[in-house]
GROMACS .gro file of C-alpha atoms in nm:
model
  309
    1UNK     CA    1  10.749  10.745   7.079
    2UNK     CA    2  11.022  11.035   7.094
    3UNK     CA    3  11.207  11.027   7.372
    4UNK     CA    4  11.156  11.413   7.554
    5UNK     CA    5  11.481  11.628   7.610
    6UNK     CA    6  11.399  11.678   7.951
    7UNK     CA    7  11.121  11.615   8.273
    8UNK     CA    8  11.012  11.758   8.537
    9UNK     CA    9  10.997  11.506   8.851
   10UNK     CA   10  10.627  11.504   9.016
   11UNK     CA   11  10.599  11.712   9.330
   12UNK     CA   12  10.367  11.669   9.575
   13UNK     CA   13  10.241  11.942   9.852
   14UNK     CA   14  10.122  11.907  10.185
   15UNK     CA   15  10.067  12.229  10.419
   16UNK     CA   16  10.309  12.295  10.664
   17UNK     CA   17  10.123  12.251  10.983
   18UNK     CA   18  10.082  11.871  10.851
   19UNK     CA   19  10.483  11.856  10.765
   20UNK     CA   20  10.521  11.942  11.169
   21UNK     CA   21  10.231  11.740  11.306
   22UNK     CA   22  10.271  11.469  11.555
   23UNK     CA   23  10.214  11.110  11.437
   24UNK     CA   24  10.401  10.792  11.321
   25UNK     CA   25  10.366  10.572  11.060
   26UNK     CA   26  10.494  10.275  10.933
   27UNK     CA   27  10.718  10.262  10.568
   28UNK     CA   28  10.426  10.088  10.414
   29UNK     CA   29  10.161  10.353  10.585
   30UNK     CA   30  10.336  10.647  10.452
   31UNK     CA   31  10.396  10.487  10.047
   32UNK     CA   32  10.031  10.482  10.063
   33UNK     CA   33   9.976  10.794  10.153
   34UNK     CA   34  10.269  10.907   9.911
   35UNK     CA   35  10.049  10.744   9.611
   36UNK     CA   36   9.727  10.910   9.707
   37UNK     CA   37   9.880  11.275   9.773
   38UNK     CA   38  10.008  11.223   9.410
   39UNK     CA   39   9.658  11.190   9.245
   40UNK     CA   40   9.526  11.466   9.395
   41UNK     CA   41   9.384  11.788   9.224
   42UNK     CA   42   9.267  12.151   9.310
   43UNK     CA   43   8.946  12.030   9.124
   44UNK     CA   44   8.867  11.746   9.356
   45UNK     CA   45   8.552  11.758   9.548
   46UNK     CA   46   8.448  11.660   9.881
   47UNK     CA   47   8.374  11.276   9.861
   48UNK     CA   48   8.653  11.203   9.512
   49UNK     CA   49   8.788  10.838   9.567
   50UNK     CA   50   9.123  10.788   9.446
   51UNK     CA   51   9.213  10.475   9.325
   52UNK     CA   52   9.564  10.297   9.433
   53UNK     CA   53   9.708  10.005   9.186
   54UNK     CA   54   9.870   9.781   9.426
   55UNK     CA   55  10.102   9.627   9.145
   56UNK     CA   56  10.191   9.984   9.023
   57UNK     CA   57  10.305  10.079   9.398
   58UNK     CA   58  10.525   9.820   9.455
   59UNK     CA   59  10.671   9.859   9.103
   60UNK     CA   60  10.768  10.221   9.201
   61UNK     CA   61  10.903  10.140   9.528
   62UNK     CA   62  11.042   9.829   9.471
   63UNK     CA   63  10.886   9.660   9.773
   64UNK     CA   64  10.649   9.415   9.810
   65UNK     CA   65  10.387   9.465  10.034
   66UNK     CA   66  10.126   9.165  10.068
   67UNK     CA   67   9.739   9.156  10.140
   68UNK     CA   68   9.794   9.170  10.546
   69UNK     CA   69  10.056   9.489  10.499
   70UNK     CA   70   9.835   9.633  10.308
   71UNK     CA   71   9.489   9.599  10.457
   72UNK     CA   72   9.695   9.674  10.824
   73UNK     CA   73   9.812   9.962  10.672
   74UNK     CA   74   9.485  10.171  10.538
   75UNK     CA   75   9.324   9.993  10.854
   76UNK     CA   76   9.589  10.214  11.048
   77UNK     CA   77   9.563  10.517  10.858
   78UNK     CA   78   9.191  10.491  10.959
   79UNK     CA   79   9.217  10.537  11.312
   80UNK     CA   80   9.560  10.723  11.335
   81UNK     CA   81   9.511  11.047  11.430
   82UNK     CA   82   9.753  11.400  11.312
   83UNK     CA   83   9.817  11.618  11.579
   84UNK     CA   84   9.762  11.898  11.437
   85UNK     CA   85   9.849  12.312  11.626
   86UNK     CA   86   9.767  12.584  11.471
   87UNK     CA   87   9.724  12.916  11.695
   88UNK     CA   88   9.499  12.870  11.960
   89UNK     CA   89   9.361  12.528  11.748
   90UNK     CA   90   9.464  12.196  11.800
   91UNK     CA   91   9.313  11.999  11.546
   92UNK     CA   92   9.296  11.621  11.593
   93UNK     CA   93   9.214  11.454  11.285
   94UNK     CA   94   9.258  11.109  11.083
   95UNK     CA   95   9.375  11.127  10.723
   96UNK     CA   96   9.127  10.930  10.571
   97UNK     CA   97   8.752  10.880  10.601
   98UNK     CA   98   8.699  10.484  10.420
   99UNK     CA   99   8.922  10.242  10.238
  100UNK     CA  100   8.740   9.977   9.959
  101UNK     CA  101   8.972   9.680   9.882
  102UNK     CA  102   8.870   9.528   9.534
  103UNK     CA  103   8.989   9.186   9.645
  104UNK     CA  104   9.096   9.010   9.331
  105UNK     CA  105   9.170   9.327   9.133
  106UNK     CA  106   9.443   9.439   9.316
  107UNK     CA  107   9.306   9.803   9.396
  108UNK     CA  108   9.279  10.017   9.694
  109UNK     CA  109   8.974  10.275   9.697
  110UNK     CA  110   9.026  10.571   9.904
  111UNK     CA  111   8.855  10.893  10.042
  112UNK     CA  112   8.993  11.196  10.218
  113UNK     CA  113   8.841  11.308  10.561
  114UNK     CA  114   8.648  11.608  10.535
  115UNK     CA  115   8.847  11.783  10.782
  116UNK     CA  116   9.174  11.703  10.599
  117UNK     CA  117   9.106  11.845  10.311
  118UNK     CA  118   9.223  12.160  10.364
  119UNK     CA  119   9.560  12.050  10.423
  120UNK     CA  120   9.616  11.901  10.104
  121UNK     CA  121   9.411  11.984   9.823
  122UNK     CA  122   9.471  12.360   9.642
  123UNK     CA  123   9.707  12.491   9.877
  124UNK     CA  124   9.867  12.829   9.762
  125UNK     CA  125  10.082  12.951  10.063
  126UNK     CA  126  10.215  12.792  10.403
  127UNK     CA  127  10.298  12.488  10.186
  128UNK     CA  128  10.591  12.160  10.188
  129UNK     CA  129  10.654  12.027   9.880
  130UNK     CA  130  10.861  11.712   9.811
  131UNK     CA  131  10.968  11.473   9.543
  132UNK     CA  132  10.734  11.168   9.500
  133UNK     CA  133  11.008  10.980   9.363
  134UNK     CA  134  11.235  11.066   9.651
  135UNK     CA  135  10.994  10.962   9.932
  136UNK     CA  136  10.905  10.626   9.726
  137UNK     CA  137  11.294  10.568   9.773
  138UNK     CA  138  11.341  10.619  10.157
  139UNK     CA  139  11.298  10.296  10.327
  140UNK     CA  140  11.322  10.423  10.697
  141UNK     CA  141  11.012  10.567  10.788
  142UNK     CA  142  11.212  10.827  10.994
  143UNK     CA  143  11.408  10.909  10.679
  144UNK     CA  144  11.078  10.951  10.493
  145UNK     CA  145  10.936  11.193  10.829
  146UNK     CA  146  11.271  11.417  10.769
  147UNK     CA  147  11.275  11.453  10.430
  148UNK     CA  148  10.914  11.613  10.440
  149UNK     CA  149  11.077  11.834  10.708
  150UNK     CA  150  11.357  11.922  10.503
  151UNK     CA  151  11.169  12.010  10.201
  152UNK     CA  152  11.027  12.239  10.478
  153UNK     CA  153  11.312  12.460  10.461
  154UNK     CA  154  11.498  12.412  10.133
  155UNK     CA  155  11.470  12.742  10.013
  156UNK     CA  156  11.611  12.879  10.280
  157UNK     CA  157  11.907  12.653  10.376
  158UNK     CA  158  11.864  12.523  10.694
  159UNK     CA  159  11.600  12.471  10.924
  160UNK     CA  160  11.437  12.623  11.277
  161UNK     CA  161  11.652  12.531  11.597
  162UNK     CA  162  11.357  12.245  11.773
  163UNK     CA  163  11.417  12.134  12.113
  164UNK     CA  164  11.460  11.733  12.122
  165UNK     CA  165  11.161  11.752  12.277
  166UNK     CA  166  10.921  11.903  11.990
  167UNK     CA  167  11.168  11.674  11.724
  168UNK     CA  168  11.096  11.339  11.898
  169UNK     CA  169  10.775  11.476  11.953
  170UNK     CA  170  10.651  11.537  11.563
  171UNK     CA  171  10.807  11.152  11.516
  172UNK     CA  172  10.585  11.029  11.820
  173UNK     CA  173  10.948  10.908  11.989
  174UNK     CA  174  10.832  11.104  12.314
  175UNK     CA  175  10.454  11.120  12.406
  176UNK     CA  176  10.441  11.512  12.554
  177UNK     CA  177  10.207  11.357  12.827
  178UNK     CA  178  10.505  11.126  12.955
  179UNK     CA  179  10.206  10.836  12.915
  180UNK     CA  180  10.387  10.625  12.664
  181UNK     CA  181  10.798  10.516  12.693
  182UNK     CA  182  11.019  10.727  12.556
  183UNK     CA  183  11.201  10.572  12.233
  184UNK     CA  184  11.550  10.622  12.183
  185UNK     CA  185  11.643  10.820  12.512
  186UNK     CA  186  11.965  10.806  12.492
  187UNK     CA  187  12.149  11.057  12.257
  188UNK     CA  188  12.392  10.789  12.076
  189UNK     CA  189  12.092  10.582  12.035
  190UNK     CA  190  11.866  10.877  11.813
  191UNK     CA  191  12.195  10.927  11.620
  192UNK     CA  192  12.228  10.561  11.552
  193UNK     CA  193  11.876  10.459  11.478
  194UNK     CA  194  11.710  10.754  11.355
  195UNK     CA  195  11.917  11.107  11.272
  196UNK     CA  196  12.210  10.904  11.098
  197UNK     CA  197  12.026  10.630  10.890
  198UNK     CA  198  11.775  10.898  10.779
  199UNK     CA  199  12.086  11.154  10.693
  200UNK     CA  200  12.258  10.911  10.466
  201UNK     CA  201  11.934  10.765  10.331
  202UNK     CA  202  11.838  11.147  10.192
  203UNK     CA  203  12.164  11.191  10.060
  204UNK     CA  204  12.195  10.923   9.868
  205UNK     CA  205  11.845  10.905   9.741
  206UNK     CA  206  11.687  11.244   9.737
  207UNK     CA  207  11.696  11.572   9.596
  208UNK     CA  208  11.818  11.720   9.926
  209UNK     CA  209  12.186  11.710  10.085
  210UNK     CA  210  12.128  11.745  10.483
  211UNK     CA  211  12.342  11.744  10.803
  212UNK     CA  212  12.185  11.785  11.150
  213UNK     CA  213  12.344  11.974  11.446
  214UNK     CA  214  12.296  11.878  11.809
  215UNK     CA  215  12.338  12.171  12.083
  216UNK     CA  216  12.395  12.160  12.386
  217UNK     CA  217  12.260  12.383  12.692
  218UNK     CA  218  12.485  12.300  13.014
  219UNK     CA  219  12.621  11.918  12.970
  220UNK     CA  220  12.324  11.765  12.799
  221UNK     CA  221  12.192  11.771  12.396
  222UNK     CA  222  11.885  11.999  12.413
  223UNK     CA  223  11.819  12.091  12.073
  224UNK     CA  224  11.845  11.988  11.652
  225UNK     CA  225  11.897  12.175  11.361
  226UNK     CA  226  11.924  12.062  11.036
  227UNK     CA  227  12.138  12.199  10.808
  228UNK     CA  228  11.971  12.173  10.382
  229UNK     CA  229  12.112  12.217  10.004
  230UNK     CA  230  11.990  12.076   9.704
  231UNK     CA  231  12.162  11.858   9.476
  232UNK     CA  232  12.036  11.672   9.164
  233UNK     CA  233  11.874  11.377   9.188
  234UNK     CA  234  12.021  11.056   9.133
  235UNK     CA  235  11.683  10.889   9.030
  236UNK     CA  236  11.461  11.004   8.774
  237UNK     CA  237  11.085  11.074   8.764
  238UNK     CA  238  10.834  10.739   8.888
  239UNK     CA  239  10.581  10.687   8.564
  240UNK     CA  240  10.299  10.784   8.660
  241UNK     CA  241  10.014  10.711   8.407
  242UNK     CA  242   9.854  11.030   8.427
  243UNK     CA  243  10.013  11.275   8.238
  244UNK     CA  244  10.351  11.120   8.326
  245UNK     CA  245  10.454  10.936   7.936
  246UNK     CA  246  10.766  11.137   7.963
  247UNK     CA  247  10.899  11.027   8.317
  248UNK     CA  248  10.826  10.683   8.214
  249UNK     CA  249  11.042  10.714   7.914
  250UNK     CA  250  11.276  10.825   8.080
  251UNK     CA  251  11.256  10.603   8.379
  252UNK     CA  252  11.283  10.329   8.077
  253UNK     CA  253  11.582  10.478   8.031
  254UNK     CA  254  11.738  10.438   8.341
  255UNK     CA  255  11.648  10.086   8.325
  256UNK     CA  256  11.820   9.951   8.013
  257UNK     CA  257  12.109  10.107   8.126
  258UNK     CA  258  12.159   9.966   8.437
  259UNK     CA  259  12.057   9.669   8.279
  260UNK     CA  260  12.400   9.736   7.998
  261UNK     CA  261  12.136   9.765   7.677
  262UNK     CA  262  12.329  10.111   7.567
  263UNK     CA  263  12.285   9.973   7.164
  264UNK     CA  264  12.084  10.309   7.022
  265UNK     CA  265  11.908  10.107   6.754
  266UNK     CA  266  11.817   9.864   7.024
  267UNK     CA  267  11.683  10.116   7.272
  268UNK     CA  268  11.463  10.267   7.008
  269UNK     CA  269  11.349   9.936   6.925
  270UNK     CA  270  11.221   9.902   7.330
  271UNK     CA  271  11.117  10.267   7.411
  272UNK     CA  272  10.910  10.282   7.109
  273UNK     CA  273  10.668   9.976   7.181
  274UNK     CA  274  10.462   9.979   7.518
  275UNK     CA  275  10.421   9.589   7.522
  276UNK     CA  276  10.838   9.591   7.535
  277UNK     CA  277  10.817   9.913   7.798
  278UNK     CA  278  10.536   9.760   8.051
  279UNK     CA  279  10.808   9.415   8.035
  280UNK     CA  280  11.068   9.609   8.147
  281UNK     CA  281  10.933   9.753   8.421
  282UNK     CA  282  10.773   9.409   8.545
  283UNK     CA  283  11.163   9.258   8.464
  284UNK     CA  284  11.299   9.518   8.723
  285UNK     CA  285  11.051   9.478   8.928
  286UNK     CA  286  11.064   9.064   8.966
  287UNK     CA  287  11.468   9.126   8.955
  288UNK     CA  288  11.440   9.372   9.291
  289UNK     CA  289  11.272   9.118   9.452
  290UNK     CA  290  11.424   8.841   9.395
  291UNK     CA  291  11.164   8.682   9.149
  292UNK     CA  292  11.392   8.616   8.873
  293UNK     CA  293  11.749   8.539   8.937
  294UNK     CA  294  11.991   8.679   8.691
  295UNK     CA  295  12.306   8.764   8.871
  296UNK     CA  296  12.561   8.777   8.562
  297UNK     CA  297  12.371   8.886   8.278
  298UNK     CA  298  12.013   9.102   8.368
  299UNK     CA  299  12.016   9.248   8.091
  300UNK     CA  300  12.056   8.969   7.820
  301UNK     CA  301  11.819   8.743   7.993
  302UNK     CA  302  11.532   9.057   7.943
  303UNK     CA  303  11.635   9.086   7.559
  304UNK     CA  304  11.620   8.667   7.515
  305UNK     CA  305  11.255   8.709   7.726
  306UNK     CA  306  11.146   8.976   7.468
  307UNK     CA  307  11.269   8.792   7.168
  308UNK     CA  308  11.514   9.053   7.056
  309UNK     CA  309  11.813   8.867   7.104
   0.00000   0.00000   0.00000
């Protein structure tokens, strides 16, 4: 198996008024829905279930998310309802319409809401797209909300001035009703918790560079802006099965060498045999989370395991 010259990381697109709607999910919640945006296709018709390998989404993220997480999670995405304005329209409307657990198989069936649809599948203007690869690395769930809106505005550099009402608003911090508590009231508090962990997170993981700005009207913060570049990415391309044997090549890649297995004939040896491949991804994947323990010498320990050292 040739290893390609270059790849193109997977996108995925979502239309704008679902970028800005108001909702909140949890870290686990949104890798879900990550996964399932990935697999979907202009061809898909109204009822397509998409499958979700629960061993193959924690090897991407490098999380582990158990039976309860999960089952919580698609349980949640059931009943949680976008906010969704458009004109005179405010749409509410859940993302998905059932969830099939194959218990003992370790899959997750899933099926798009009818009236969701349109927000996701064949979308040719009025559209945010982001890098898969880049959400699956955000671990704050506000990070993961702020990328989508910076991928918003990346072509144009920075994004629309939103009062911190509408901002906490989209990231269901404030409920515009004054019902629920307000989260994070206090300025130093948003910076700490939310606009400064999701600012480095992006940087350091994503495709995107950001920096917010917080204005002032009178005495008080009133208003956000953030400020967008791109830069390239540090990580490369998740392997997806579908049409995806180049990013996982290359992802391979990445691997050995953090691991330190830079010998060429030895890398050909691994890249070019999918038993060796698949054991490398499960060896990063135990080593993430703590399954095997090989502080001083990852990389031999993998080589002794395949019987190549």
């Amino acid at each position: 198996m040739a290893a390609p010259e270059s790849t193109v990381p997977i996108e995925i697109r979502q239309h704008n008024a679902l970028t800005t709607a108001r909702y909140e999910m949890s870290a686990c919640e949104m890798d879900i829905v990550f996964s399932l945006l990935s697999k979907l296709t202009k061809q898909d018709k109204a009822g397509t279930i998409y499958e979700i390998r629960v061993q193959e989404l924690m090897e991407m993220t490098g999380r582990t998310w158990n039976y309860k997480q999960l089952l919580e999670s698609t349980e949640n995405l059931n009943s949680r309802v976008y906010h969704i304005e458009n004109g005179k329209t405010l749409l509410q409307v859940s993302l998905l319409a059932s969830a099939l657990y194959r218990k003992g198989e370790g899959t997750i069936e899933l099926e798009i809401s009818e009236r969701m649809r349109p927000f996701l599948i064949d979308l040719k203007s009025n559209f945010t797209s982001y890098r898969l690869q880049a959400a699956f690395s955000l671990s704050s769930k506000y990070a993961k909300r702020i990328y989508q809106l910076a991928s918003q505005w990346k072509d144009i550099g920075e994004t629309k001035t939103y009062s911190l009402d509408e901002f906490k608003g989209m990231l269901k911090l404030k409920d515009p009703k004054g019902q629920e508590p307000e989260q994070y009231a206090q300025i130093s508090a948003l910076q700490k918790y939310v606009l400064d962990v999701a600012t480095n997170q992006i940087n350091e993981h994503t495709d995107l560079r950001i920096k917010y700005e917080l204005l002032k009207k009178g005495r008080s913060y009133q208003s956000i802006k953030f400020y967008v570049n791109t830069q390239v990415p540090q990580q490369l391309p998740i392997p997806f099965e579908l049409e995806a044997d180049d990013a996982k090549v290359q992802l391979a890649r990445k691997h050995l060498d953090t691991l330190g297995i830079a010998e060429p004939k030895l890398v050909q040896e691994i890249l070019q045999s999918a038993k060796h491949v698949d054991a490398l991804f499960a060896f990063v994947y135990k080593l993430k989370t703590d399954k095997i323990k090989a502080t001083k010498n990852p990389g031999g320990l993998f080589l002794k395991m395949q019987g190549l050292r």
